[in-house]
mmCIF file of C-alpha atoms and ligand atoms in Angstrom:
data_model
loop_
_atom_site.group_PDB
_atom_site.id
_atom_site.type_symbol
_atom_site.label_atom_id
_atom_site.label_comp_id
_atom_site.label_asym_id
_atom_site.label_seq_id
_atom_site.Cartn_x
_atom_site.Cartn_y
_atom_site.Cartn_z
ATOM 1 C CA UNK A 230 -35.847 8.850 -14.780
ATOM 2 C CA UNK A 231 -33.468 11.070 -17.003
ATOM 3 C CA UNK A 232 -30.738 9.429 -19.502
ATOM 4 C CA UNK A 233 -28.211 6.802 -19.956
ATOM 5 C CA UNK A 234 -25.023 7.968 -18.924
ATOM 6 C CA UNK A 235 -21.690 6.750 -21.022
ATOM 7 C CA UNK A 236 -19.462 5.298 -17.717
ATOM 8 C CA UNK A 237 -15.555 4.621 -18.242
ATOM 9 C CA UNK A 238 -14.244 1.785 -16.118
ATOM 10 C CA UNK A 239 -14.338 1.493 -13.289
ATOM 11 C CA UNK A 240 -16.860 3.385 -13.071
ATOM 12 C CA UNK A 241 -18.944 0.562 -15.002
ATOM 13 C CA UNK A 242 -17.697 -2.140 -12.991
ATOM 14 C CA UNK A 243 -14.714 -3.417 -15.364
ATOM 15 C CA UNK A 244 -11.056 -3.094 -14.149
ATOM 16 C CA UNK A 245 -8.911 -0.274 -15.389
ATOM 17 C CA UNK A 246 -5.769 -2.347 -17.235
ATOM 18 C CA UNK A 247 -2.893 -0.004 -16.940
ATOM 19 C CA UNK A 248 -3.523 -0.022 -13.226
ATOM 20 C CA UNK A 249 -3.753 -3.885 -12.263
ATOM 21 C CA UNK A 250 0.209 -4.100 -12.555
ATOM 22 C CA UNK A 251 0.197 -0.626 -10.273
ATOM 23 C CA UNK A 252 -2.316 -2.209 -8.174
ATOM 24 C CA UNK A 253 0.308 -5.454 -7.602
ATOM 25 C CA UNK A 254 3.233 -3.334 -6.757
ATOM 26 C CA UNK A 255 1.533 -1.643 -4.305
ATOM 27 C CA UNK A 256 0.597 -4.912 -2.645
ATOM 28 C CA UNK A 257 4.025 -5.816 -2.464
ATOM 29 C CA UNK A 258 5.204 -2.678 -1.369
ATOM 30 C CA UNK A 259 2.247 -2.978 1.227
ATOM 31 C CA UNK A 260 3.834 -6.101 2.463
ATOM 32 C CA UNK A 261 7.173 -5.187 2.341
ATOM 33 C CA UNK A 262 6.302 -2.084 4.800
ATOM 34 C CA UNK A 263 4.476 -4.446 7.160
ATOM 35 C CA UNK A 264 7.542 -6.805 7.578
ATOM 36 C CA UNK A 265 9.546 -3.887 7.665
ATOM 37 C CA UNK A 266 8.120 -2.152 10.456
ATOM 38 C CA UNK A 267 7.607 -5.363 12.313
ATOM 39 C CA UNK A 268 11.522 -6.358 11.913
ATOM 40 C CA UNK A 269 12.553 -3.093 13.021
ATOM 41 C CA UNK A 270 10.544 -2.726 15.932
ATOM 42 C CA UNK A 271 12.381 -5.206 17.496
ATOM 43 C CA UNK A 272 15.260 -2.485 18.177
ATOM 44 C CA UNK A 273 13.646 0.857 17.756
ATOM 45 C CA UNK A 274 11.838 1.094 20.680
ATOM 46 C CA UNK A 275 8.126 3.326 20.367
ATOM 47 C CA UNK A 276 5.785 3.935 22.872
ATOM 48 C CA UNK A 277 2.002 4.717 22.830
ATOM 49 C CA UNK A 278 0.125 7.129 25.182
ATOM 50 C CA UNK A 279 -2.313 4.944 27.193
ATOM 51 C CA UNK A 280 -4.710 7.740 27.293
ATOM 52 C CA UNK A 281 -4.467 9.472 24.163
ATOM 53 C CA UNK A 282 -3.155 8.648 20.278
ATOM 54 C CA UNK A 283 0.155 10.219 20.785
ATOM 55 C CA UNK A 284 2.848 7.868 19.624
ATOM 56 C CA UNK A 285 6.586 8.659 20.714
ATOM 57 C CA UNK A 286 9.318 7.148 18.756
ATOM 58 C CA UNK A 287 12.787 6.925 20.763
ATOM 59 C CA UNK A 288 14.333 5.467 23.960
ATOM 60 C CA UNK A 289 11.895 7.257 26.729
ATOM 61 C CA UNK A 290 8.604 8.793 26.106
ATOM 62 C CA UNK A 291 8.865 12.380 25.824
ATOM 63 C CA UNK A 292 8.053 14.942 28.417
ATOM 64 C CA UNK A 293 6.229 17.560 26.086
ATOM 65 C CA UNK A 294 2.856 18.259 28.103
ATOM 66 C CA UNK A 295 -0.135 17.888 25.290
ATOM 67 C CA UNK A 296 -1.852 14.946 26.649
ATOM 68 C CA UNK A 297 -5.738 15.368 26.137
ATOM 69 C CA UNK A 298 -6.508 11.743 27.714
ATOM 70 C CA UNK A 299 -9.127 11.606 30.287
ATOM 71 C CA UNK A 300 -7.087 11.680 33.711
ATOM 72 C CA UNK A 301 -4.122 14.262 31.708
ATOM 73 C CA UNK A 302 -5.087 17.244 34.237
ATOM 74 C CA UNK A 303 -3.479 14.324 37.103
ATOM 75 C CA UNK A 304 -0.414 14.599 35.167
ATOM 76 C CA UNK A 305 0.257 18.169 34.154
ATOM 77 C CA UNK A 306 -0.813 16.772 30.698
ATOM 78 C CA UNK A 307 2.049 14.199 30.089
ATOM 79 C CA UNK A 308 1.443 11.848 28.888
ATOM 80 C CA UNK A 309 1.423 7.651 30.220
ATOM 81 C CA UNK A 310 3.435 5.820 27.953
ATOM 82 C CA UNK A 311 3.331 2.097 27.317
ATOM 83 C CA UNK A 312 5.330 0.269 25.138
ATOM 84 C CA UNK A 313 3.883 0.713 21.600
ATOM 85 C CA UNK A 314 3.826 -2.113 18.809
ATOM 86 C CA UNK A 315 3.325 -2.202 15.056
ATOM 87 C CA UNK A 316 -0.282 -0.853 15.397
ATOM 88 C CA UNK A 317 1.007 2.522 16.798
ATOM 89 C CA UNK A 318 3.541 3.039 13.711
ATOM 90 C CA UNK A 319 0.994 1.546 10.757
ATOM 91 C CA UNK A 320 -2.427 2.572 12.623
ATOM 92 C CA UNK A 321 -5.018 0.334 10.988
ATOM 93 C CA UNK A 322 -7.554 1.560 8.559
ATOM 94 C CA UNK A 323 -9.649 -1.466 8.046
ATOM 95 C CA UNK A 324 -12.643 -1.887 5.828
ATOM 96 C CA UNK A 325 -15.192 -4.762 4.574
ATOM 97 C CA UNK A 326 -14.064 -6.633 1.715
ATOM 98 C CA UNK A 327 -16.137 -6.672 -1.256
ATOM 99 C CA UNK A 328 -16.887 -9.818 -3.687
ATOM 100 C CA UNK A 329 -18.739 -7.147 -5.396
ATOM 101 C CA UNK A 330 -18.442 -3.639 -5.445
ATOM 102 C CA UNK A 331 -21.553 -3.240 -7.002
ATOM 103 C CA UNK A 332 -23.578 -5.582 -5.872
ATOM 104 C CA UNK A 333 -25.294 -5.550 -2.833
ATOM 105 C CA UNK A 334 -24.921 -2.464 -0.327
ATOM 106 C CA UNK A 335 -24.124 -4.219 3.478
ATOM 107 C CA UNK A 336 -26.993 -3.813 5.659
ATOM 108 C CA UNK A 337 -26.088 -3.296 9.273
ATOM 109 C CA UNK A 338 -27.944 -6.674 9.914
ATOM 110 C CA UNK A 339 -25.780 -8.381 7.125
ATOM 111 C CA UNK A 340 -22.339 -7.063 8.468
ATOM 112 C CA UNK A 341 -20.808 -9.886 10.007
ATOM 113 C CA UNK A 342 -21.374 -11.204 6.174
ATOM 114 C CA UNK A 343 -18.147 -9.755 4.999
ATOM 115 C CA UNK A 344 -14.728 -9.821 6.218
ATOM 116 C CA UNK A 345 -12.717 -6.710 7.210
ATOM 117 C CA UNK A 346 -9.175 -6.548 5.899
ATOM 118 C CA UNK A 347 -6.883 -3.197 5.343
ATOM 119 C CA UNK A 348 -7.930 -0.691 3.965
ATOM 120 C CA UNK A 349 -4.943 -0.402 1.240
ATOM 121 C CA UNK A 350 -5.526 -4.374 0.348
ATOM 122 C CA UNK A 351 -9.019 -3.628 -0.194
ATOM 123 C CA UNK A 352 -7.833 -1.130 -2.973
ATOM 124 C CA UNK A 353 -5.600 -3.194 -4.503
ATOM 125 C CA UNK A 354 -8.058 -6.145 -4.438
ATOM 126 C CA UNK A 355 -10.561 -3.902 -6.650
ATOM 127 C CA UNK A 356 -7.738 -2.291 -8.645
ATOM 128 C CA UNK A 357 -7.589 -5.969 -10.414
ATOM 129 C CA UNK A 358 -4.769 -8.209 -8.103
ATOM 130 C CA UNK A 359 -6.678 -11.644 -7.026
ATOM 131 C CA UNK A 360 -6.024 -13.111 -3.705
ATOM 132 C CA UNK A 361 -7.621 -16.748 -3.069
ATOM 133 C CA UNK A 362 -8.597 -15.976 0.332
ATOM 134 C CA UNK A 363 -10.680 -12.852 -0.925
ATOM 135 C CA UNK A 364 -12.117 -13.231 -4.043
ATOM 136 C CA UNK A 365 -13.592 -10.682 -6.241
ATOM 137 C CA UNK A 366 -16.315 -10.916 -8.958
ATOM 138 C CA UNK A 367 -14.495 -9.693 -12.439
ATOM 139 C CA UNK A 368 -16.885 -8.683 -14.801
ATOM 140 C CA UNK A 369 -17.142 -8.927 -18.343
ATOM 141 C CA UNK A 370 -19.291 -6.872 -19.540
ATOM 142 C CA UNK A 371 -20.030 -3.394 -17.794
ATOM 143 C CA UNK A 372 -23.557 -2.514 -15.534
ATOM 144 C CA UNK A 373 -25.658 0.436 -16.972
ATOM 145 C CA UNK A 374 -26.729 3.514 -14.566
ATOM 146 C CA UNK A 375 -29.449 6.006 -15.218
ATOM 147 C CA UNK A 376 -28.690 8.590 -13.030
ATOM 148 C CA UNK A 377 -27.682 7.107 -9.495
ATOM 149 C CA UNK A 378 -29.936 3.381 -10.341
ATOM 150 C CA UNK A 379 -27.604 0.682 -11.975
ATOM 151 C CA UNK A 380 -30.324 -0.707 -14.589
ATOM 152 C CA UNK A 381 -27.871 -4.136 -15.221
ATOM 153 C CA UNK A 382 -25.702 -4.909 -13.168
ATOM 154 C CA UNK A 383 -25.414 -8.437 -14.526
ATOM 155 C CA UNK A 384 -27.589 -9.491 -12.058
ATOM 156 C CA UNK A 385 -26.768 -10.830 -8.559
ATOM 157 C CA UNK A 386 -24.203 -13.604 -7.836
ATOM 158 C CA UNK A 387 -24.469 -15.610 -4.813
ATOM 159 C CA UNK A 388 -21.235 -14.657 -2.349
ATOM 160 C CA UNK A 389 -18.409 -16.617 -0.927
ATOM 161 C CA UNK A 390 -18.617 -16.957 2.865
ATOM 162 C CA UNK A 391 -15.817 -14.691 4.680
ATOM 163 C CA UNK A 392 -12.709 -16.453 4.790
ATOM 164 C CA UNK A 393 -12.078 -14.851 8.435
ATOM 165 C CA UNK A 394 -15.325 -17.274 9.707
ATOM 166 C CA UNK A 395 -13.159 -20.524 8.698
ATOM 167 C CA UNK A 396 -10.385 -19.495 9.751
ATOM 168 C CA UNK A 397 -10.293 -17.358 12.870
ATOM 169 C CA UNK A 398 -6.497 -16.921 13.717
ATOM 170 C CA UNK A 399 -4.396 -17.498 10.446
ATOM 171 C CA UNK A 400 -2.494 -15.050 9.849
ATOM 172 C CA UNK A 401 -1.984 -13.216 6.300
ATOM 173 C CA UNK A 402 1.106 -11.502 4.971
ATOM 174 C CA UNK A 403 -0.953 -8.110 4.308
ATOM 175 C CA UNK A 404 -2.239 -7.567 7.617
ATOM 176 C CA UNK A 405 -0.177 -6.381 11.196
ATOM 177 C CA UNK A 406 -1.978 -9.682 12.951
ATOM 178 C CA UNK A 407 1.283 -10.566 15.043
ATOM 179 C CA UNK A 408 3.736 -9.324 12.913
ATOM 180 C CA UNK A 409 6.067 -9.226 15.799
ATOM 181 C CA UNK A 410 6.063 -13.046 15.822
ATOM 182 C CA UNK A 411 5.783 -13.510 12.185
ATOM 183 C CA UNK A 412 9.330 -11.493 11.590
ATOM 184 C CA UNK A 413 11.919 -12.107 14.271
ATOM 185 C CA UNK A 414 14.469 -9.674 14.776
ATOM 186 C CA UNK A 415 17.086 -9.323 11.909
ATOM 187 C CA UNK A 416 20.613 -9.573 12.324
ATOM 188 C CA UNK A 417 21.767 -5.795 12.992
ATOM 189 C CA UNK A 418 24.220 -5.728 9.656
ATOM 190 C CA UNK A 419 21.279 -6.208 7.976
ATOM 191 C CA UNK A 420 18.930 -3.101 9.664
ATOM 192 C CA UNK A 421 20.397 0.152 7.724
ATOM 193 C CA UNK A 422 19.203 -1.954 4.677
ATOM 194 C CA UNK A 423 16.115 -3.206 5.844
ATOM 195 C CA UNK A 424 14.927 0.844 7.103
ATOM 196 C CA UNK A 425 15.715 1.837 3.709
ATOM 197 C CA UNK A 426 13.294 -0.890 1.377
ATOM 198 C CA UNK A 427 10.906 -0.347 4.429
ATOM 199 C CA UNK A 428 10.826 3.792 3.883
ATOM 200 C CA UNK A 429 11.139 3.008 -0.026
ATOM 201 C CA UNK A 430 8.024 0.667 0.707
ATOM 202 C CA UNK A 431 6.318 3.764 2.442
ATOM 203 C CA UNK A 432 6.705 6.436 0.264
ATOM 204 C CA UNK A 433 5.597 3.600 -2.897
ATOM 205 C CA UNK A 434 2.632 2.948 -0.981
ATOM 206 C CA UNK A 435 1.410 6.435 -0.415
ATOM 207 C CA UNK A 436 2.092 7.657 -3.996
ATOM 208 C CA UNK A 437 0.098 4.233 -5.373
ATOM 209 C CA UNK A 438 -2.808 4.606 -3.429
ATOM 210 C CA UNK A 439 -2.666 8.397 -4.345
ATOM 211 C CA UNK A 440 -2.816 7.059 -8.046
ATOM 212 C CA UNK A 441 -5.285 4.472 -7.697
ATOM 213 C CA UNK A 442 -7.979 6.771 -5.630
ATOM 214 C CA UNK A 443 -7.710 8.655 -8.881
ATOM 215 C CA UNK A 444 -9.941 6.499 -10.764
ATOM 216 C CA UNK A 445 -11.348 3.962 -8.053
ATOM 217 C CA UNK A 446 -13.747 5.360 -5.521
ATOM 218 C CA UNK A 447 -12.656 5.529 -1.617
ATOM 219 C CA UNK A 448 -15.078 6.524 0.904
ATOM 220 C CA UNK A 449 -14.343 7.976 4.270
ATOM 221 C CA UNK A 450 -16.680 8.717 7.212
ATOM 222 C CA UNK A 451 -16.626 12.557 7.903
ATOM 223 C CA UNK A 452 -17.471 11.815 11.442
ATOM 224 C CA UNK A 453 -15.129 9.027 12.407
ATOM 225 C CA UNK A 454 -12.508 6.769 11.026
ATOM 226 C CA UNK A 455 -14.497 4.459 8.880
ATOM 227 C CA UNK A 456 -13.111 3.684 5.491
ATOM 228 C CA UNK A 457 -15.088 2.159 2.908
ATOM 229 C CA UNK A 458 -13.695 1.195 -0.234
ATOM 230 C CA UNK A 459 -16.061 1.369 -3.316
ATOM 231 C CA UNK A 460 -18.501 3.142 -5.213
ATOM 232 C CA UNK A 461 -21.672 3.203 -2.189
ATOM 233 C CA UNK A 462 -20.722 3.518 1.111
ATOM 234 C CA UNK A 463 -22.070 0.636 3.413
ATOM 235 C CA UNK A 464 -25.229 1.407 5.546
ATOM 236 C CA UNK A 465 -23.905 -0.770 8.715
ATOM 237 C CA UNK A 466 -24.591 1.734 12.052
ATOM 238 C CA UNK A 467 -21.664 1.806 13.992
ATOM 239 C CA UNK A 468 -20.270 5.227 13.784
ATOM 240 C CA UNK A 469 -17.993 5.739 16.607
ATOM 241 C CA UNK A 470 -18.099 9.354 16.876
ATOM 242 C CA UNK A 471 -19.050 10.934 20.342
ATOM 243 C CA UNK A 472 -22.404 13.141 19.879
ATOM 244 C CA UNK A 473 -23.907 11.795 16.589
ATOM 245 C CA UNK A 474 -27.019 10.299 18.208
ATOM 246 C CA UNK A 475 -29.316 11.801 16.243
ATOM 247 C CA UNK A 476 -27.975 10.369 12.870
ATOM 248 C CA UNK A 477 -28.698 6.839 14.697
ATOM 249 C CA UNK A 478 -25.233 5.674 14.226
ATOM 250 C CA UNK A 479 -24.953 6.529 10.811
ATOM 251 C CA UNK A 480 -21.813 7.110 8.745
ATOM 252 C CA UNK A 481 -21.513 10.271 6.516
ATOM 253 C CA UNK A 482 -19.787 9.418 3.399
ATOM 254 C CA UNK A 483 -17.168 11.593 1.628
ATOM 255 C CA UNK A 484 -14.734 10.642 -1.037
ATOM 256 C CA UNK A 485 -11.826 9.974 1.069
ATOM 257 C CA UNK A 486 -8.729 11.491 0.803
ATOM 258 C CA UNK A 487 -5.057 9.550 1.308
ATOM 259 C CA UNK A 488 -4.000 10.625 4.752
ATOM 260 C CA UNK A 489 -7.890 8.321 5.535
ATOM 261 C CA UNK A 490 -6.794 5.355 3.885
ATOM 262 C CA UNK A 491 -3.078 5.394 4.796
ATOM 263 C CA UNK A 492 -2.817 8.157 8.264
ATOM 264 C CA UNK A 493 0.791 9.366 8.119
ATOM 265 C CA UNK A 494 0.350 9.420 11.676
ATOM 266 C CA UNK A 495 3.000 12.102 12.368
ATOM 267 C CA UNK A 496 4.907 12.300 15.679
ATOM 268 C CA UNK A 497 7.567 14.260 16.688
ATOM 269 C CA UNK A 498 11.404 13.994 15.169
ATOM 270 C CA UNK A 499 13.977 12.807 17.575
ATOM 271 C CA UNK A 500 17.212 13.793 16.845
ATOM 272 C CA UNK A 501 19.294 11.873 19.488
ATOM 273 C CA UNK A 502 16.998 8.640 19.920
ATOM 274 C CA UNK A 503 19.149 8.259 23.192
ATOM 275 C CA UNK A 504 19.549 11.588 24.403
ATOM 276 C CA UNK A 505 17.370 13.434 26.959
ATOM 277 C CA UNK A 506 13.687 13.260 26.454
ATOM 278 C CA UNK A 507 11.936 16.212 24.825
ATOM 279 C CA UNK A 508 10.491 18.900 26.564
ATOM 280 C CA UNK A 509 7.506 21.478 26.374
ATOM 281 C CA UNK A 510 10.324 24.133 26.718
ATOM 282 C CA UNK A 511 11.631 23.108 23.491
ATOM 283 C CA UNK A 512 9.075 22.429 21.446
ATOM 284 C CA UNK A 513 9.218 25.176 19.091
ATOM 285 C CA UNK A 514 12.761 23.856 17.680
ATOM 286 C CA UNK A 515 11.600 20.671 17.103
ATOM 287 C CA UNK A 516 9.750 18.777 13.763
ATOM 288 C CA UNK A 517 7.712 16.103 13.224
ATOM 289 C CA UNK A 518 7.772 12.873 10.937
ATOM 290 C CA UNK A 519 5.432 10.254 9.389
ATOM 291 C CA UNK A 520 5.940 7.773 12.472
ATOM 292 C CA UNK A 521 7.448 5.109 10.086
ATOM 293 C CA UNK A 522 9.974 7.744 8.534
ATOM 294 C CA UNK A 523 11.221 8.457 11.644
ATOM 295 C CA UNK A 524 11.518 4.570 12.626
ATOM 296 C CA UNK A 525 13.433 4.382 9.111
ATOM 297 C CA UNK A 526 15.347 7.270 10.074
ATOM 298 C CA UNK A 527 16.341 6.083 13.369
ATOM 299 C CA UNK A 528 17.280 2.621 12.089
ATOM 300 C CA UNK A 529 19.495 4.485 9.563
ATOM 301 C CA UNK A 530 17.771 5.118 6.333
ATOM 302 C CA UNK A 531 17.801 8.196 4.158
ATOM 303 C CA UNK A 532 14.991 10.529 4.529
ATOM 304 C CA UNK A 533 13.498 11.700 1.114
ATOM 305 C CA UNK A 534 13.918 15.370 0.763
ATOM 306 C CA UNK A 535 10.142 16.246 0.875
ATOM 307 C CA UNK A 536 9.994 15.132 4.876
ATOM 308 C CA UNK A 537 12.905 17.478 5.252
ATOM 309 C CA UNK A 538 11.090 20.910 6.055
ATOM 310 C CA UNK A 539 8.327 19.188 8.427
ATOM 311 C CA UNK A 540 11.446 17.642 10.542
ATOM 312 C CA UNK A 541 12.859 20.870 10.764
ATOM 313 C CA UNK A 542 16.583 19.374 10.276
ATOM 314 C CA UNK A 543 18.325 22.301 9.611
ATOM 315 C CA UNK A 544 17.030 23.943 12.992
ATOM 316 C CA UNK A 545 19.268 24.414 15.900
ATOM 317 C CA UNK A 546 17.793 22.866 19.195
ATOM 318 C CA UNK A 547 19.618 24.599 22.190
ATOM 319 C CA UNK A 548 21.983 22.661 24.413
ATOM 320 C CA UNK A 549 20.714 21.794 28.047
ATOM 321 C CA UNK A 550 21.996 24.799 29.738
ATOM 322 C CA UNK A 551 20.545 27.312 27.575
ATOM 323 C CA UNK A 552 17.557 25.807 27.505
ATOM 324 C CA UNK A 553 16.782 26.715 30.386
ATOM 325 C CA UNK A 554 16.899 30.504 29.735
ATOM 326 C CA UNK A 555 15.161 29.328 26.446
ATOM 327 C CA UNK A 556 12.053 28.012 29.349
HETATM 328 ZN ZN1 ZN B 869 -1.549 11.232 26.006
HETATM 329 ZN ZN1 ZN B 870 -18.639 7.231 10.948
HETATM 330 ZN ZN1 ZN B 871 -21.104 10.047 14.230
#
């Protein structure tokens, strides 16, 4: 059975407290970013491959041929852009919500039990900030584990039916659910100001949930895209990853690292949003961007010096007529 271990919160189920007011921030910040994007989309145009996951942030698609979709051999690998939304710049990492943590595991026949909500707001919800709509048990005293069995857990508490079944289209502040009607477009004195809270907002948000997956537990499927947020994993069978038959639809649980719960998403840096589109021939000069740095960027925001390198700024990109020599 082997021995009591000592467990540190939140390890044991109780909140660590220097982190609830981290935990807040980074809700806010969370929210900010979403109204950001959403307010900012409504002049930067972006476009999403309809084949693929390439997302192309400027006036055109680009013409760089590295389309893997299904039919890309049809078009000499280009890709088919359609007009992208907020989805495309924030893709989103969702994952069930928790009244308990450590209570018990979801089945896959219990699934529809719990409500799925982002990823990050899962986080923060466990990190200690309360939200109404998704509450979360708060312990008082902490469980007990002998080896991997919790021997008191405090016992089981009935939970609170998922909001989402009451109330099917509400939308929340903390989720991309039709931003793009929630914030209309701002007044265009205001943008340079909005792009830079929104990048602020971005780079608050990555370095918070960087901080808070320190302590609390953040589980990511090694085969596909499922996030799960606590100390267990779930055992629900959906696992969308091609060829995995034989684990019967099983996830495989890792700790998760940041770029799982928040996906920088990179695309490629546009340097003249309304210039020509960019081509195959000139790839090599060009850089890449988290997609909603270079939104923040384009809208007229300051880049933070640590994006600099992987933009490749300081690179010269030949003029049209020597590119072609350059091809
Ligand atoms: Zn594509
Ligand atoms: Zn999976
Ligand atoms: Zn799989």
């Amino acid at each position: 059975m082997g021995i009591e271990k000592p467990l540190e919160p939140p390890k044991n189920g109780l909140l660590v407290p220097d982190l609830i007011p981290l935990a807040y921030e980074v809700l806010d910040a969370w929210k900010v970013l979403i109204k950001g994007v959403a307010q900012l989309l409504h002049t930067i145009p972006v476009y999403g491959c309809s084949e693929c996951s390439e997302v192309h942030v400027a006036l055109e698609g680009h013409q760089i041929k590295d389309c893997l979709g299904p039919t890309s051999r049809d078009r000499h690998s280009l890709h088919s852009w359609v007009r992208g939304s907020i989805d495309d710049i924030l893709v989103p990492i969702e994952s069930y919500h928790l009244y308990d943590p450590f209570g018990r595991r979801i089945k896959h026949e219990t699934r529809f039990e719990y409500d799925r909500i982002p990823a990050v707001v899962e986080l923060c919800i466990q990190a200690g900030v309360d939200i109404p709509e998704y509450p979360s048990r708060r312990r008082m005293k902490p469980i007990r584990m002998i080896g991997k069995k919790v021997i008191d857990r405090g016992g089981f508490l009935e939970e609170p039916k998922p909001w989402r079944l009451g109330n099917p289209s509400s939308p929340v502040d903390f989720d991309t659910y039709r931003a793009n009607e929630r914030f209309p477009p701002p007044l265009s004195e205001d943008i340079p100001r909005i792009a830079q809270e929104t990048m602020d907002a971005y780079d608050f948000v990555r370095s918070g949930v960087m901080k808070l997956m320190k302590k609390y537990t953040v589980k990511a499927c090694g085969y596909c895209s499922e996030v799960h947020v606590g100390p267990w994993g779930h055992n629900a069978k959906f696992c969308g990853a091609f060829k995995h038959q034989w684990r019967d639809g099983k996830h495989g649980w890792q700790d998760a690292i940041v770029d799982e719960v928040f996906p920088p998403n990179c695309v490629w840096h546009v340097r003249d949003p309304r210039g020509p589109p960019l081509r195959s021939a000139l790839k090599r000069f060009y850089g890449k961007a988290p997609a909603v740095v270079e939104v923040c960027m384009q809208a007229g925001a300051q880049v933070p010096d640590r994006y600099k390198p992987m933009m490749r700024l300081d690179i010269i990109v030949p003029e049209s007529d020597e590119a072609k020599l350059v091809a």
